[in-house]
């Protein structure tokens, strides 16, 4: 019996074999919770931190302000209609570096954060969310 045991609000345990993000989202809907869990229960949430100020980035306004300071600009592709589900930043028109993020800050996940860190390694870190 391998997998993850999850307890609902009534204390009833369920075994989830081969758990995935989608299985937990489905489980949360079944348990009639109002929020969806983006990671497995018990997993730590991550936050993006602007290292020079030790500032936790809590919104796109804060993130865009920091990226603009580092030379990134909003990317608007004139050849394509604007995407309704992405926000993109690039260094310059000659650069191949592009950061693509979901339109809603609440959908920002660890891979998005690590993409920012890799392209700005001296300025950003991903840390465990303080409890």
PDB file of C-alpha atoms in Angstrom:
ATOM      1  CA  UNK A   1       0.000   0.000   0.000  1.00  0.00           C
ATOM      2  CA  UNK A   2       2.137   2.838  -1.252  1.00  0.00           C
ATOM      3  CA  UNK A   3       0.901   6.352  -1.835  1.00  0.00           C
ATOM      4  CA  UNK A   4      -0.233   9.298   0.222  1.00  0.00           C
ATOM      5  CA  UNK A   5      -2.859   9.196   2.949  1.00  0.00           C
ATOM      6  CA  UNK A   6      -5.059  12.310   3.025  1.00  0.00           C
ATOM      7  CA  UNK A   7      -7.526  13.129   5.785  1.00  0.00           C
ATOM      8  CA  UNK A   8     -10.671  15.100   5.039  1.00  0.00           C
ATOM      9  CA  UNK A   9     -12.322  17.538   7.477  1.00  0.00           C
ATOM     10  CA  UNK A  10     -14.303  14.733   9.100  1.00  0.00           C
ATOM     11  CA  UNK A  11     -11.149  12.725   9.828  1.00  0.00           C
ATOM     12  CA  UNK A  12     -11.756  10.107   7.157  1.00  0.00           C
ATOM     13  CA  UNK A  13      -8.540   8.931   5.503  1.00  0.00           C
ATOM     14  CA  UNK A  14      -8.160   8.179   1.793  1.00  0.00           C
ATOM     15  CA  UNK A  15      -5.194   6.558   0.099  1.00  0.00           C
ATOM     16  CA  UNK A  16      -4.042   8.236  -3.098  1.00  0.00           C
ATOM     17  CA  UNK A  17      -1.754   5.975  -5.110  1.00  0.00           C
ATOM     18  CA  UNK A  18       0.687   7.643  -7.518  1.00  0.00           C
ATOM     19  CA  UNK A  19      -0.307  11.168  -6.446  1.00  0.00           C
ATOM     20  CA  UNK A  20      -0.112  14.071  -8.876  1.00  0.00           C
ATOM     21  CA  UNK A  21      -0.989  17.730  -8.611  1.00  0.00           C
ATOM     22  CA  UNK A  22      -4.210  17.034 -10.498  1.00  0.00           C
ATOM     23  CA  UNK A  23      -5.241  14.242  -8.137  1.00  0.00           C
ATOM     24  CA  UNK A  24      -5.008  16.602  -5.156  1.00  0.00           C
ATOM     25  CA  UNK A  25      -6.945  19.333  -6.971  1.00  0.00           C
ATOM     26  CA  UNK A  26      -9.624  16.769  -7.805  1.00  0.00           C
ATOM     27  CA  UNK A  27      -9.641  15.540  -4.205  1.00  0.00           C
ATOM     28  CA  UNK A  28     -10.047  19.088  -2.898  1.00  0.00           C
ATOM     29  CA  UNK A  29     -13.053  19.654  -5.171  1.00  0.00           C
ATOM     30  CA  UNK A  30     -14.559  16.383  -3.941  1.00  0.00           C
ATOM     31  CA  UNK A  31     -14.085  17.476  -0.329  1.00  0.00           C
ATOM     32  CA  UNK A  32     -15.963  20.683  -1.169  1.00  0.00           C
ATOM     33  CA  UNK A  33     -13.202  23.017  -0.110  1.00  0.00           C
ATOM     34  CA  UNK A  34     -13.182  26.479  -1.582  1.00  0.00           C
ATOM     35  CA  UNK A  35      -9.436  26.648  -2.238  1.00  0.00           C
ATOM     36  CA  UNK A  36      -7.381  24.397  -4.424  1.00  0.00           C
ATOM     37  CA  UNK A  37      -4.063  23.099  -3.168  1.00  0.00           C
ATOM     38  CA  UNK A  38      -1.344  23.785  -5.773  1.00  0.00           C
ATOM     39  CA  UNK A  39       0.978  21.181  -4.259  1.00  0.00           C
ATOM     40  CA  UNK A  40       0.637  18.030  -2.271  1.00  0.00           C
ATOM     41  CA  UNK A  41      -0.729  18.445   1.246  1.00  0.00           C
ATOM     42  CA  UNK A  42       2.140  18.937   3.660  1.00  0.00           C
ATOM     43  CA  UNK A  43       4.405  20.361   0.981  1.00  0.00           C
ATOM     44  CA  UNK A  44       5.851  23.762   1.757  1.00  0.00           C
ATOM     45  CA  UNK A  45       4.739  26.770  -0.221  1.00  0.00           C
ATOM     46  CA  UNK A  46       7.461  28.750  -1.936  1.00  0.00           C
ATOM     47  CA  UNK A  47       7.978  32.494  -2.173  1.00  0.00           C
ATOM     48  CA  UNK A  48      10.091  34.608  -4.501  1.00  0.00           C
ATOM     49  CA  UNK A  49      12.479  36.907  -2.637  1.00  0.00           C
ATOM     50  CA  UNK A  50      14.301  39.968  -3.963  1.00  0.00           C
ATOM     51  CA  UNK A  51      17.633  39.378  -2.197  1.00  0.00           C
ATOM     52  CA  UNK A  52      19.159  42.909  -1.979  1.00  0.00           C
ATOM     53  CA  UNK A  53      16.166  44.108   0.076  1.00  0.00           C
ATOM     54  CA  UNK A  54      15.165  40.704   1.500  1.00  0.00           C
ATOM     55  CA  UNK A  55      11.678  41.487   0.104  1.00  0.00           C
ATOM     56  CA  UNK A  56       9.090  38.790  -0.493  1.00  0.00           C
ATOM     57  CA  UNK A  57       7.468  39.513  -3.859  1.00  0.00           C
ATOM     58  CA  UNK A  58       3.699  39.511  -3.271  1.00  0.00           C
ATOM     59  CA  UNK A  59       2.330  40.981  -6.520  1.00  0.00           C
ATOM     60  CA  UNK A  60       3.136  41.575 -10.173  1.00  0.00           C
ATOM     61  CA  UNK A  61       3.491  45.286  -9.427  1.00  0.00           C
ATOM     62  CA  UNK A  62       6.365  44.528  -7.028  1.00  0.00           C
ATOM     63  CA  UNK A  63       7.921  42.013  -9.422  1.00  0.00           C
ATOM     64  CA  UNK A  64       7.660  44.300 -12.445  1.00  0.00           C
ATOM     65  CA  UNK A  65       9.220  47.162 -10.463  1.00  0.00           C
ATOM     66  CA  UNK A  66      12.230  44.967  -9.588  1.00  0.00           C
ATOM     67  CA  UNK A  67      12.576  43.533 -13.092  1.00  0.00           C
ATOM     68  CA  UNK A  68      12.473  47.025 -14.641  1.00  0.00           C
ATOM     69  CA  UNK A  69      15.290  48.054 -12.289  1.00  0.00           C
ATOM     70  CA  UNK A  70      17.323  45.112 -13.612  1.00  0.00           C
ATOM     71  CA  UNK A  71      16.816  46.047 -17.273  1.00  0.00           C
ATOM     72  CA  UNK A  72      13.848  43.834 -18.136  1.00  0.00           C
ATOM     73  CA  UNK A  73      10.924  45.318 -20.078  1.00  0.00           C
ATOM     74  CA  UNK A  74       7.407  44.084 -20.816  1.00  0.00           C
ATOM     75  CA  UNK A  75       7.382  42.154 -24.066  1.00  0.00           C
ATOM     76  CA  UNK A  76       4.695  42.980 -26.618  1.00  0.00           C
ATOM     77  CA  UNK A  77       4.883  40.930 -29.810  1.00  0.00           C
ATOM     78  CA  UNK A  78       3.474  43.067 -32.620  1.00  0.00           C
ATOM     79  CA  UNK A  79       3.219  40.093 -35.006  1.00  0.00           C
ATOM     80  CA  UNK A  80       0.804  38.183 -32.798  1.00  0.00           C
ATOM     81  CA  UNK A  81      -2.357  39.207 -31.024  1.00  0.00           C
ATOM     82  CA  UNK A  82      -1.723  39.749 -27.310  1.00  0.00           C
ATOM     83  CA  UNK A  83      -1.956  36.612 -25.227  1.00  0.00           C
ATOM     84  CA  UNK A  84      -4.682  36.750 -22.647  1.00  0.00           C
ATOM     85  CA  UNK A  85      -3.028  34.256 -20.316  1.00  0.00           C
ATOM     86  CA  UNK A  86       0.642  35.359 -20.233  1.00  0.00           C
ATOM     87  CA  UNK A  87       2.748  38.268 -19.094  1.00  0.00           C
ATOM     88  CA  UNK A  88       6.199  38.334 -20.680  1.00  0.00           C
ATOM     89  CA  UNK A  89       9.412  40.250 -20.015  1.00  0.00           C
ATOM     90  CA  UNK A  90      12.574  40.418 -22.125  1.00  0.00           C
ATOM     91  CA  UNK A  91      15.987  42.064 -21.801  1.00  0.00           C
ATOM     92  CA  UNK A  92      16.105  43.711 -25.225  1.00  0.00           C
ATOM     93  CA  UNK A  93      14.909  43.139 -28.769  1.00  0.00           C
ATOM     94  CA  UNK A  94      18.253  41.479 -29.571  1.00  0.00           C
ATOM     95  CA  UNK A  95      18.115  39.145 -26.555  1.00  0.00           C
ATOM     96  CA  UNK A  96      16.715  35.641 -26.516  1.00  0.00           C
ATOM     97  CA  UNK A  97      16.041  35.815 -22.761  1.00  0.00           C
ATOM     98  CA  UNK A  98      12.312  35.781 -22.110  1.00  0.00           C
ATOM     99  CA  UNK A  99      10.382  35.335 -18.873  1.00  0.00           C
ATOM    100  CA  UNK A 100       6.819  34.066 -19.357  1.00  0.00           C
ATOM    101  CA  UNK A 101       4.461  34.198 -16.397  1.00  0.00           C
ATOM    102  CA  UNK A 102       0.769  33.444 -15.913  1.00  0.00           C
ATOM    103  CA  UNK A 103      -1.511  36.473 -16.089  1.00  0.00           C
ATOM    104  CA  UNK A 104      -2.736  35.915 -12.535  1.00  0.00           C
ATOM    105  CA  UNK A 105      -0.126  36.208  -9.764  1.00  0.00           C
ATOM    106  CA  UNK A 106      -2.014  33.548  -7.783  1.00  0.00           C
ATOM    107  CA  UNK A 107      -1.037  31.039 -10.518  1.00  0.00           C
ATOM    108  CA  UNK A 108       2.696  31.744 -10.154  1.00  0.00           C
ATOM    109  CA  UNK A 109       4.360  28.404  -9.370  1.00  0.00           C
ATOM    110  CA  UNK A 110       7.836  27.277  -8.359  1.00  0.00           C
ATOM    111  CA  UNK A 111       8.974  26.651 -11.976  1.00  0.00           C
ATOM    112  CA  UNK A 112       8.039  30.261 -12.856  1.00  0.00           C
ATOM    113  CA  UNK A 113       9.952  31.505  -9.813  1.00  0.00           C
ATOM    114  CA  UNK A 114      13.007  29.428 -10.665  1.00  0.00           C
ATOM    115  CA  UNK A 115      12.934  30.786 -14.223  1.00  0.00           C
ATOM    116  CA  UNK A 116      13.215  34.295 -12.762  1.00  0.00           C
ATOM    117  CA  UNK A 117      16.016  33.169 -10.433  1.00  0.00           C
ATOM    118  CA  UNK A 118      18.046  31.512 -13.200  1.00  0.00           C
ATOM    119  CA  UNK A 119      17.882  34.654 -15.327  1.00  0.00           C
ATOM    120  CA  UNK A 120      18.621  36.976 -12.363  1.00  0.00           C
ATOM    121  CA  UNK A 121      20.632  34.721 -10.054  1.00  0.00           C
ATOM    122  CA  UNK A 122      22.250  37.488  -7.983  1.00  0.00           C
ATOM    123  CA  UNK A 123      18.954  39.218  -7.260  1.00  0.00           C
ATOM    124  CA  UNK A 124      16.243  36.628  -6.609  1.00  0.00           C
ATOM    125  CA  UNK A 125      15.873  33.459  -4.557  1.00  0.00           C
ATOM    126  CA  UNK A 126      13.087  30.964  -4.025  1.00  0.00           C
ATOM    127  CA  UNK A 127      12.562  30.172  -0.354  1.00  0.00           C
ATOM    128  CA  UNK A 128      10.165  28.163   1.748  1.00  0.00           C
ATOM    129  CA  UNK A 129       7.214  30.243   2.857  1.00  0.00           C
ATOM    130  CA  UNK A 130       7.600  31.178   6.521  1.00  0.00           C
ATOM    131  CA  UNK A 131       5.083  29.321   8.649  1.00  0.00           C
TER     132      UNK A 131
END
